[in-house]
Amino acid sequence: MSVESSSAAGTVPADSGHRAANPLSAQGPVISPQASPSPPFADPAALGLGAFAMTTFVLSAINAGLIVKADEPVVLGLALFYGGLAQFGAGIWEFANRNVFGATAFCSYGAFWLSFWFLSQFSAASLPAADAGKAVGLYLLAWAIFTAYMTIASWRVSLGVFAVFVFLTLTFIALFIGAFAGASGMTMLGGWLGLVTALIAWYCSLAVVANSTFKRTVLPVGRR
């Protein structure tokens, strides 16, 4: 798994003799005592974080009650193309960059948004009305468990990414309780937590772009 990447938050000037570090990279095995070669692709973290943030923001605004539930289909296009396909693609590029954490996170949450789109479009209507909430709750609980163990690994990445995963775990837990118990207040709380998650993820995405563009640390993410 790569420690460094060609452009990301925490970038230092090009003439300093160091390369920028990907904020979604965790430490991996040392291959040789010399500096490792540059990864074959530009850092996909900005795309992955941005896609995750925007789709989460729109759905969370609905869950928080800022716009009516009937407007939820507005998120489906984002879930399919940006949060889903674009984020999944970012994960594939992270695999090519030997970044296991970033690849697992982006591919998984890209698949989450694709599955959300499929559930909304094709599966939800076939769920028994009496048990639909419990079924969706189980779905959200599974994602909460995955996010919780990814949170443990994210502590090694950066404080910014760790904050994203902490708030995302809380978001999934609140949404799980809201769906499973039919508690609208918990769903609304999950919406507000999701908005915080999206804003932090947007900050981390901006940090990748800004630090790469300016070739120095403009926006810190608390690299560890």
mmCIF file of C-alpha atoms in Angstrom:
data_model
loop_
_atom_site.group_PDB
_atom_site.id
_atom_site.type_symbol
_atom_site.label_atom_id
_atom_site.label_comp_id
_atom_site.label_asym_id
_atom_site.label_seq_id
_atom_site.Cartn_x
_atom_site.Cartn_y
_atom_site.Cartn_z
ATOM 1 C CA MET A 1 0.000 0.000 0.000
ATOM 2 C CA SER A 2 1.422 3.357 -0.990
ATOM 3 C CA VAL A 3 2.508 5.945 1.533
ATOM 4 C CA GLU A 4 2.898 8.710 -0.989
ATOM 5 C CA SER A 5 1.128 9.934 -4.078
ATOM 6 C CA SER A 6 1.797 12.578 -6.683
ATOM 7 C CA SER A 7 -0.781 15.118 -5.519
ATOM 8 C CA ALA A 8 -2.821 15.423 -2.390
ATOM 9 C CA ALA A 9 -3.387 17.243 0.858
ATOM 10 C CA GLY A 10 -0.114 17.774 2.572
ATOM 11 C CA THR A 11 1.741 18.596 -0.648
ATOM 12 C CA VAL A 12 5.143 20.205 -0.252
ATOM 13 C CA PRO A 13 7.006 22.331 -2.828
ATOM 14 C CA ALA A 14 8.324 20.350 -5.763
ATOM 15 C CA ASP A 15 11.917 21.457 -5.236
ATOM 16 C CA SER A 16 12.003 20.260 -1.629
ATOM 17 C CA GLY A 17 12.954 16.722 -2.608
ATOM 18 C CA HIS A 18 9.739 15.180 -1.259
ATOM 19 C CA ARG A 19 6.580 14.095 -3.000
ATOM 20 C CA ALA A 20 3.032 14.868 -1.913
ATOM 21 C CA ALA A 21 1.231 12.343 0.251
ATOM 22 C CA ASN A 22 -2.239 11.073 -0.463
ATOM 23 C CA PRO A 23 -4.488 11.818 2.546
ATOM 24 C CA LEU A 24 -6.198 8.467 2.010
ATOM 25 C CA SER A 25 -2.972 6.470 2.047
ATOM 26 C CA ALA A 26 -1.896 4.378 5.006
ATOM 27 C CA GLN A 27 1.594 3.100 5.577
ATOM 28 C CA GLY A 28 2.594 -0.006 3.657
ATOM 29 C CA PRO A 29 5.689 -2.161 3.238
ATOM 30 C CA VAL A 30 8.939 -0.559 2.157
ATOM 31 C CA ILE A 31 9.908 -1.966 -1.219
ATOM 32 C CA SER A 32 13.440 -0.564 -1.444
ATOM 33 C CA PRO A 33 15.682 1.886 0.408
ATOM 34 C CA GLN A 34 15.450 4.294 -2.531
ATOM 35 C CA ALA A 35 12.510 6.625 -3.056
ATOM 36 C CA SER A 36 9.574 4.736 -4.517
ATOM 37 C CA PRO A 37 8.608 5.635 -8.089
ATOM 38 C CA SER A 38 5.814 8.066 -8.701
ATOM 39 C CA PRO A 39 2.398 6.398 -8.898
ATOM 40 C CA PRO A 40 1.152 5.867 -12.454
ATOM 41 C CA PHE A 41 -1.955 8.013 -11.979
ATOM 42 C CA ALA A 42 -2.722 11.444 -10.564
ATOM 43 C CA ASP A 43 -4.189 11.342 -7.069
ATOM 44 C CA PRO A 44 -7.881 10.325 -7.386
ATOM 45 C CA ALA A 45 -8.727 11.313 -3.798
ATOM 46 C CA ALA A 46 -10.161 14.708 -4.788
ATOM 47 C CA LEU A 47 -12.619 13.045 -7.177
ATOM 48 C CA GLY A 48 -13.576 10.288 -4.745
ATOM 49 C CA LEU A 49 -14.083 12.621 -1.791
ATOM 50 C CA GLY A 50 -15.932 15.194 -3.888
ATOM 51 C CA ALA A 51 -18.284 12.591 -5.359
ATOM 52 C CA PHE A 52 -18.973 11.149 -1.923
ATOM 53 C CA ALA A 53 -19.509 14.590 -0.390
ATOM 54 C CA MET A 54 -21.931 15.969 -2.962
ATOM 55 C CA THR A 55 -24.173 12.906 -3.069
ATOM 56 C CA THR A 56 -24.174 12.651 0.726
ATOM 57 C CA PHE A 57 -24.997 16.352 1.033
ATOM 58 C CA VAL A 58 -28.036 16.199 -1.231
ATOM 59 C CA LEU A 59 -29.530 13.072 0.359
ATOM 60 C CA SER A 60 -28.767 14.324 3.870
ATOM 61 C CA ALA A 61 -30.550 17.612 3.201
ATOM 62 C CA ILE A 62 -33.662 15.545 2.440
ATOM 63 C CA ASN A 63 -33.209 13.317 5.497
ATOM 64 C CA ALA A 64 -32.731 16.405 7.685
ATOM 65 C CA GLY A 65 -36.068 17.776 6.482
ATOM 66 C CA LEU A 66 -34.610 20.783 4.686
ATOM 67 C CA ILE A 67 -36.589 19.799 1.599
ATOM 68 C CA VAL A 68 -39.553 17.460 1.365
ATOM 69 C CA LYS A 69 -39.138 13.677 1.095
ATOM 70 C CA ALA A 70 -40.977 13.693 -2.228
ATOM 71 C CA ASP A 71 -37.952 15.402 -3.779
ATOM 72 C CA GLU A 72 -35.698 12.420 -3.028
ATOM 73 C CA PRO A 73 -35.509 11.306 -6.705
ATOM 74 C CA VAL A 74 -33.290 14.349 -7.313
ATOM 75 C CA VAL A 75 -30.435 12.427 -5.674
ATOM 76 C CA LEU A 76 -30.746 9.336 -7.879
ATOM 77 C CA GLY A 77 -28.793 10.762 -10.814
ATOM 78 C CA LEU A 78 -25.993 11.796 -8.460
ATOM 79 C CA ALA A 79 -26.078 8.387 -6.788
ATOM 80 C CA LEU A 80 -25.681 6.610 -10.120
ATOM 81 C CA PHE A 81 -23.180 8.777 -11.969
ATOM 82 C CA TYR A 82 -21.180 10.816 -9.444
ATOM 83 C CA GLY A 83 -21.378 9.159 -6.037
ATOM 84 C CA GLY A 84 -21.534 5.756 -7.726
ATOM 85 C CA LEU A 85 -19.605 5.444 -10.995
ATOM 86 C CA ALA A 86 -17.163 8.343 -10.533
ATOM 87 C CA GLN A 87 -16.303 7.364 -6.962
ATOM 88 C CA PHE A 88 -15.943 3.698 -7.904
ATOM 89 C CA GLY A 89 -13.568 4.736 -10.679
ATOM 90 C CA ALA A 90 -11.516 6.712 -8.161
ATOM 91 C CA GLY A 91 -11.232 3.532 -6.110
ATOM 92 C CA ILE A 92 -9.921 1.572 -9.093
ATOM 93 C CA TRP A 93 -7.265 4.237 -9.658
ATOM 94 C CA GLU A 94 -6.333 3.987 -5.981
ATOM 95 C CA PHE A 95 -5.743 0.251 -6.475
ATOM 96 C CA ALA A 96 -3.399 1.130 -9.343
ATOM 97 C CA ASN A 97 -1.637 3.582 -7.013
ATOM 98 C CA ARG A 98 -1.191 0.756 -4.457
ATOM 99 C CA ASN A 99 -3.363 2.544 -1.893
ATOM 100 C CA VAL A 100 -5.431 -0.188 -0.249
ATOM 101 C CA PHE A 101 -7.314 2.082 2.134
ATOM 102 C CA GLY A 102 -8.365 4.599 -0.531
ATOM 103 C CA ALA A 103 -9.262 1.828 -2.978
ATOM 104 C CA THR A 104 -11.401 -0.020 -0.440
ATOM 105 C CA ALA A 105 -13.146 3.150 0.719
ATOM 106 C CA PHE A 106 -13.912 4.634 -2.702
ATOM 107 C CA CYS A 107 -14.944 1.366 -4.361
ATOM 108 C CA SER A 108 -17.130 0.441 -1.389
ATOM 109 C CA TYR A 109 -18.945 3.760 -1.083
ATOM 110 C CA GLY A 110 -19.215 4.019 -4.844
ATOM 111 C CA ALA A 111 -20.929 0.631 -4.719
ATOM 112 C CA PHE A 112 -23.056 1.889 -1.828
ATOM 113 C CA TRP A 113 -24.450 4.689 -3.966
ATOM 114 C CA LEU A 114 -25.003 2.340 -6.895
ATOM 115 C CA SER A 115 -26.862 -0.041 -4.591
ATOM 116 C CA PHE A 116 -28.888 2.870 -3.191
ATOM 117 C CA TRP A 117 -29.886 3.836 -6.724
ATOM 118 C CA PHE A 118 -30.858 0.235 -7.518
ATOM 119 C CA LEU A 119 -32.782 -0.136 -4.256
ATOM 120 C CA SER A 120 -34.726 3.062 -4.872
ATOM 121 C CA GLN A 121 -35.454 2.299 -8.515
ATOM 122 C CA PHE A 122 -36.125 -1.430 -8.537
ATOM 123 C CA SER A 123 -36.251 -3.093 -5.115
ATOM 124 C CA ALA A 124 -37.975 -0.806 -2.625
ATOM 125 C CA ALA A 125 -41.436 -1.171 -4.151
ATOM 126 C CA SER A 126 -41.319 -4.955 -3.769
ATOM 127 C CA LEU A 127 -40.570 -4.884 -0.023
ATOM 128 C CA PRO A 128 -43.526 -5.825 2.217
ATOM 129 C CA ALA A 129 -44.913 -2.576 3.606
ATOM 130 C CA ALA A 130 -44.976 -3.910 7.175
ATOM 131 C CA ASP A 131 -41.293 -4.858 7.148
ATOM 132 C CA ALA A 132 -39.772 -2.386 4.695
ATOM 133 C CA GLY A 133 -38.332 -0.242 7.466
ATOM 134 C CA LYS A 134 -36.618 -3.213 9.101
ATOM 135 C CA ALA A 135 -35.181 -4.326 5.759
ATOM 136 C CA VAL A 136 -33.765 -0.876 5.035
ATOM 137 C CA GLY A 137 -32.543 -0.695 8.625
ATOM 138 C CA LEU A 138 -30.615 -3.948 8.165
ATOM 139 C CA TYR A 139 -29.061 -2.529 5.002
ATOM 140 C CA LEU A 140 -27.967 0.608 6.882
ATOM 141 C CA LEU A 141 -26.684 -1.401 9.856
ATOM 142 C CA ALA A 142 -24.411 -3.420 7.556
ATOM 143 C CA TRP A 143 -22.933 -0.191 6.199
ATOM 144 C CA ALA A 144 -22.536 1.155 9.723
ATOM 145 C CA ILE A 145 -20.477 -1.917 10.655
ATOM 146 C CA PHE A 146 -18.272 -1.563 7.579
ATOM 147 C CA THR A 147 -17.784 2.154 8.228
ATOM 148 C CA ALA A 148 -16.953 1.534 11.901
ATOM 149 C CA TYR A 149 -14.052 -0.795 11.111
ATOM 150 C CA MET A 150 -12.814 1.505 8.349
ATOM 151 C CA THR A 151 -12.822 4.266 10.968
ATOM 152 C CA ILE A 152 -10.207 2.332 12.926
ATOM 153 C CA ALA A 153 -7.887 2.280 9.914
ATOM 154 C CA SER A 154 -8.646 5.913 9.056
ATOM 155 C CA TRP A 155 -6.951 7.035 12.272
ATOM 156 C CA ARG A 156 -3.627 6.213 10.601
ATOM 157 C CA VAL A 157 -4.501 8.309 7.539
ATOM 158 C CA SER A 158 -5.242 11.894 8.620
ATOM 159 C CA LEU A 159 -7.405 13.749 11.106
ATOM 160 C CA GLY A 160 -9.586 15.046 8.269
ATOM 161 C CA VAL A 161 -10.342 11.585 6.906
ATOM 162 C CA PHE A 162 -10.771 10.229 10.436
ATOM 163 C CA ALA A 163 -13.411 12.916 11.098
ATOM 164 C CA VAL A 164 -15.229 11.936 7.902
ATOM 165 C CA PHE A 165 -15.430 8.313 9.009
ATOM 166 C CA VAL A 166 -16.447 9.117 12.590
ATOM 167 C CA PHE A 167 -19.369 11.265 11.457
ATOM 168 C CA LEU A 168 -20.305 8.817 8.707
ATOM 169 C CA THR A 169 -20.460 5.988 11.250
ATOM 170 C CA LEU A 170 -22.739 8.098 13.448
ATOM 171 C CA THR A 171 -24.830 8.962 10.395
ATOM 172 C CA PHE A 172 -25.394 5.321 9.472
ATOM 173 C CA ILE A 173 -26.220 4.385 13.077
ATOM 174 C CA ALA A 174 -28.802 7.160 13.355
ATOM 175 C CA LEU A 175 -30.340 6.268 9.982
ATOM 176 C CA PHE A 176 -30.389 2.576 10.931
ATOM 177 C CA ILE A 177 -32.301 3.296 14.145
ATOM 178 C CA GLY A 178 -34.616 5.668 12.323
ATOM 179 C CA ALA A 179 -35.481 3.133 9.626
ATOM 180 C CA PHE A 180 -35.637 0.038 11.838
ATOM 181 C CA ALA A 181 -37.705 1.641 14.608
ATOM 182 C CA GLY A 182 -39.674 4.001 12.414
ATOM 183 C CA ALA A 183 -38.246 6.935 14.401
ATOM 184 C CA SER A 184 -38.401 9.993 12.154
ATOM 185 C CA GLY A 185 -36.426 12.034 14.665
ATOM 186 C CA MET A 186 -33.448 9.688 14.359
ATOM 187 C CA THR A 187 -33.651 9.842 10.575
ATOM 188 C CA MET A 188 -33.597 13.639 10.803
ATOM 189 C CA LEU A 189 -30.598 13.462 13.146
ATOM 190 C CA GLY A 190 -28.899 11.179 10.628
ATOM 191 C CA GLY A 191 -29.550 13.815 7.990
ATOM 192 C CA TRP A 192 -27.835 16.525 10.021
ATOM 193 C CA LEU A 193 -24.903 14.235 10.800
ATOM 194 C CA GLY A 194 -24.678 13.452 7.091
ATOM 195 C CA LEU A 195 -24.478 17.159 6.280
ATOM 196 C CA VAL A 196 -21.518 17.507 8.659
ATOM 197 C CA THR A 197 -19.920 14.441 7.061
ATOM 198 C CA ALA A 198 -20.335 15.924 3.583
ATOM 199 C CA LEU A 199 -18.833 19.277 4.575
ATOM 200 C CA ILE A 200 -15.753 17.625 6.082
ATOM 201 C CA ALA A 201 -15.338 15.423 3.005
ATOM 202 C CA TRP A 202 -15.623 18.482 0.765
ATOM 203 C CA TYR A 203 -12.903 20.184 2.796
ATOM 204 C CA CYS A 204 -10.618 17.172 2.363
ATOM 205 C CA SER A 205 -11.348 17.129 -1.375
ATOM 206 C CA LEU A 206 -10.549 20.832 -1.642
ATOM 207 C CA ALA A 207 -7.332 20.254 0.291
ATOM 208 C CA VAL A 208 -6.203 17.656 -2.251
ATOM 209 C CA VAL A 209 -6.851 20.033 -5.162
ATOM 210 C CA ALA A 210 -5.464 23.189 -3.535
ATOM 211 C CA ASN A 211 -2.351 21.597 -2.079
ATOM 212 C CA SER A 212 -1.583 19.861 -5.361
ATOM 213 C CA THR A 213 -2.159 23.003 -7.426
ATOM 214 C CA PHE A 214 -0.096 25.311 -5.222
ATOM 215 C CA LYS A 215 2.597 22.652 -4.563
ATOM 216 C CA ARG A 216 2.487 23.356 -0.838
ATOM 217 C CA THR A 217 0.197 22.835 2.128
ATOM 218 C CA VAL A 218 -2.572 25.407 1.747
ATOM 219 C CA LEU A 219 -5.239 23.481 3.645
ATOM 220 C CA PRO A 220 -3.957 21.043 6.296
ATOM 221 C CA VAL A 221 -5.712 17.741 6.897
ATOM 222 C CA GLY A 222 -3.726 16.691 9.955
ATOM 223 C CA ARG A 223 -1.543 14.032 8.335
ATOM 224 C CA ARG A 224 -0.445 11.342 10.745
#
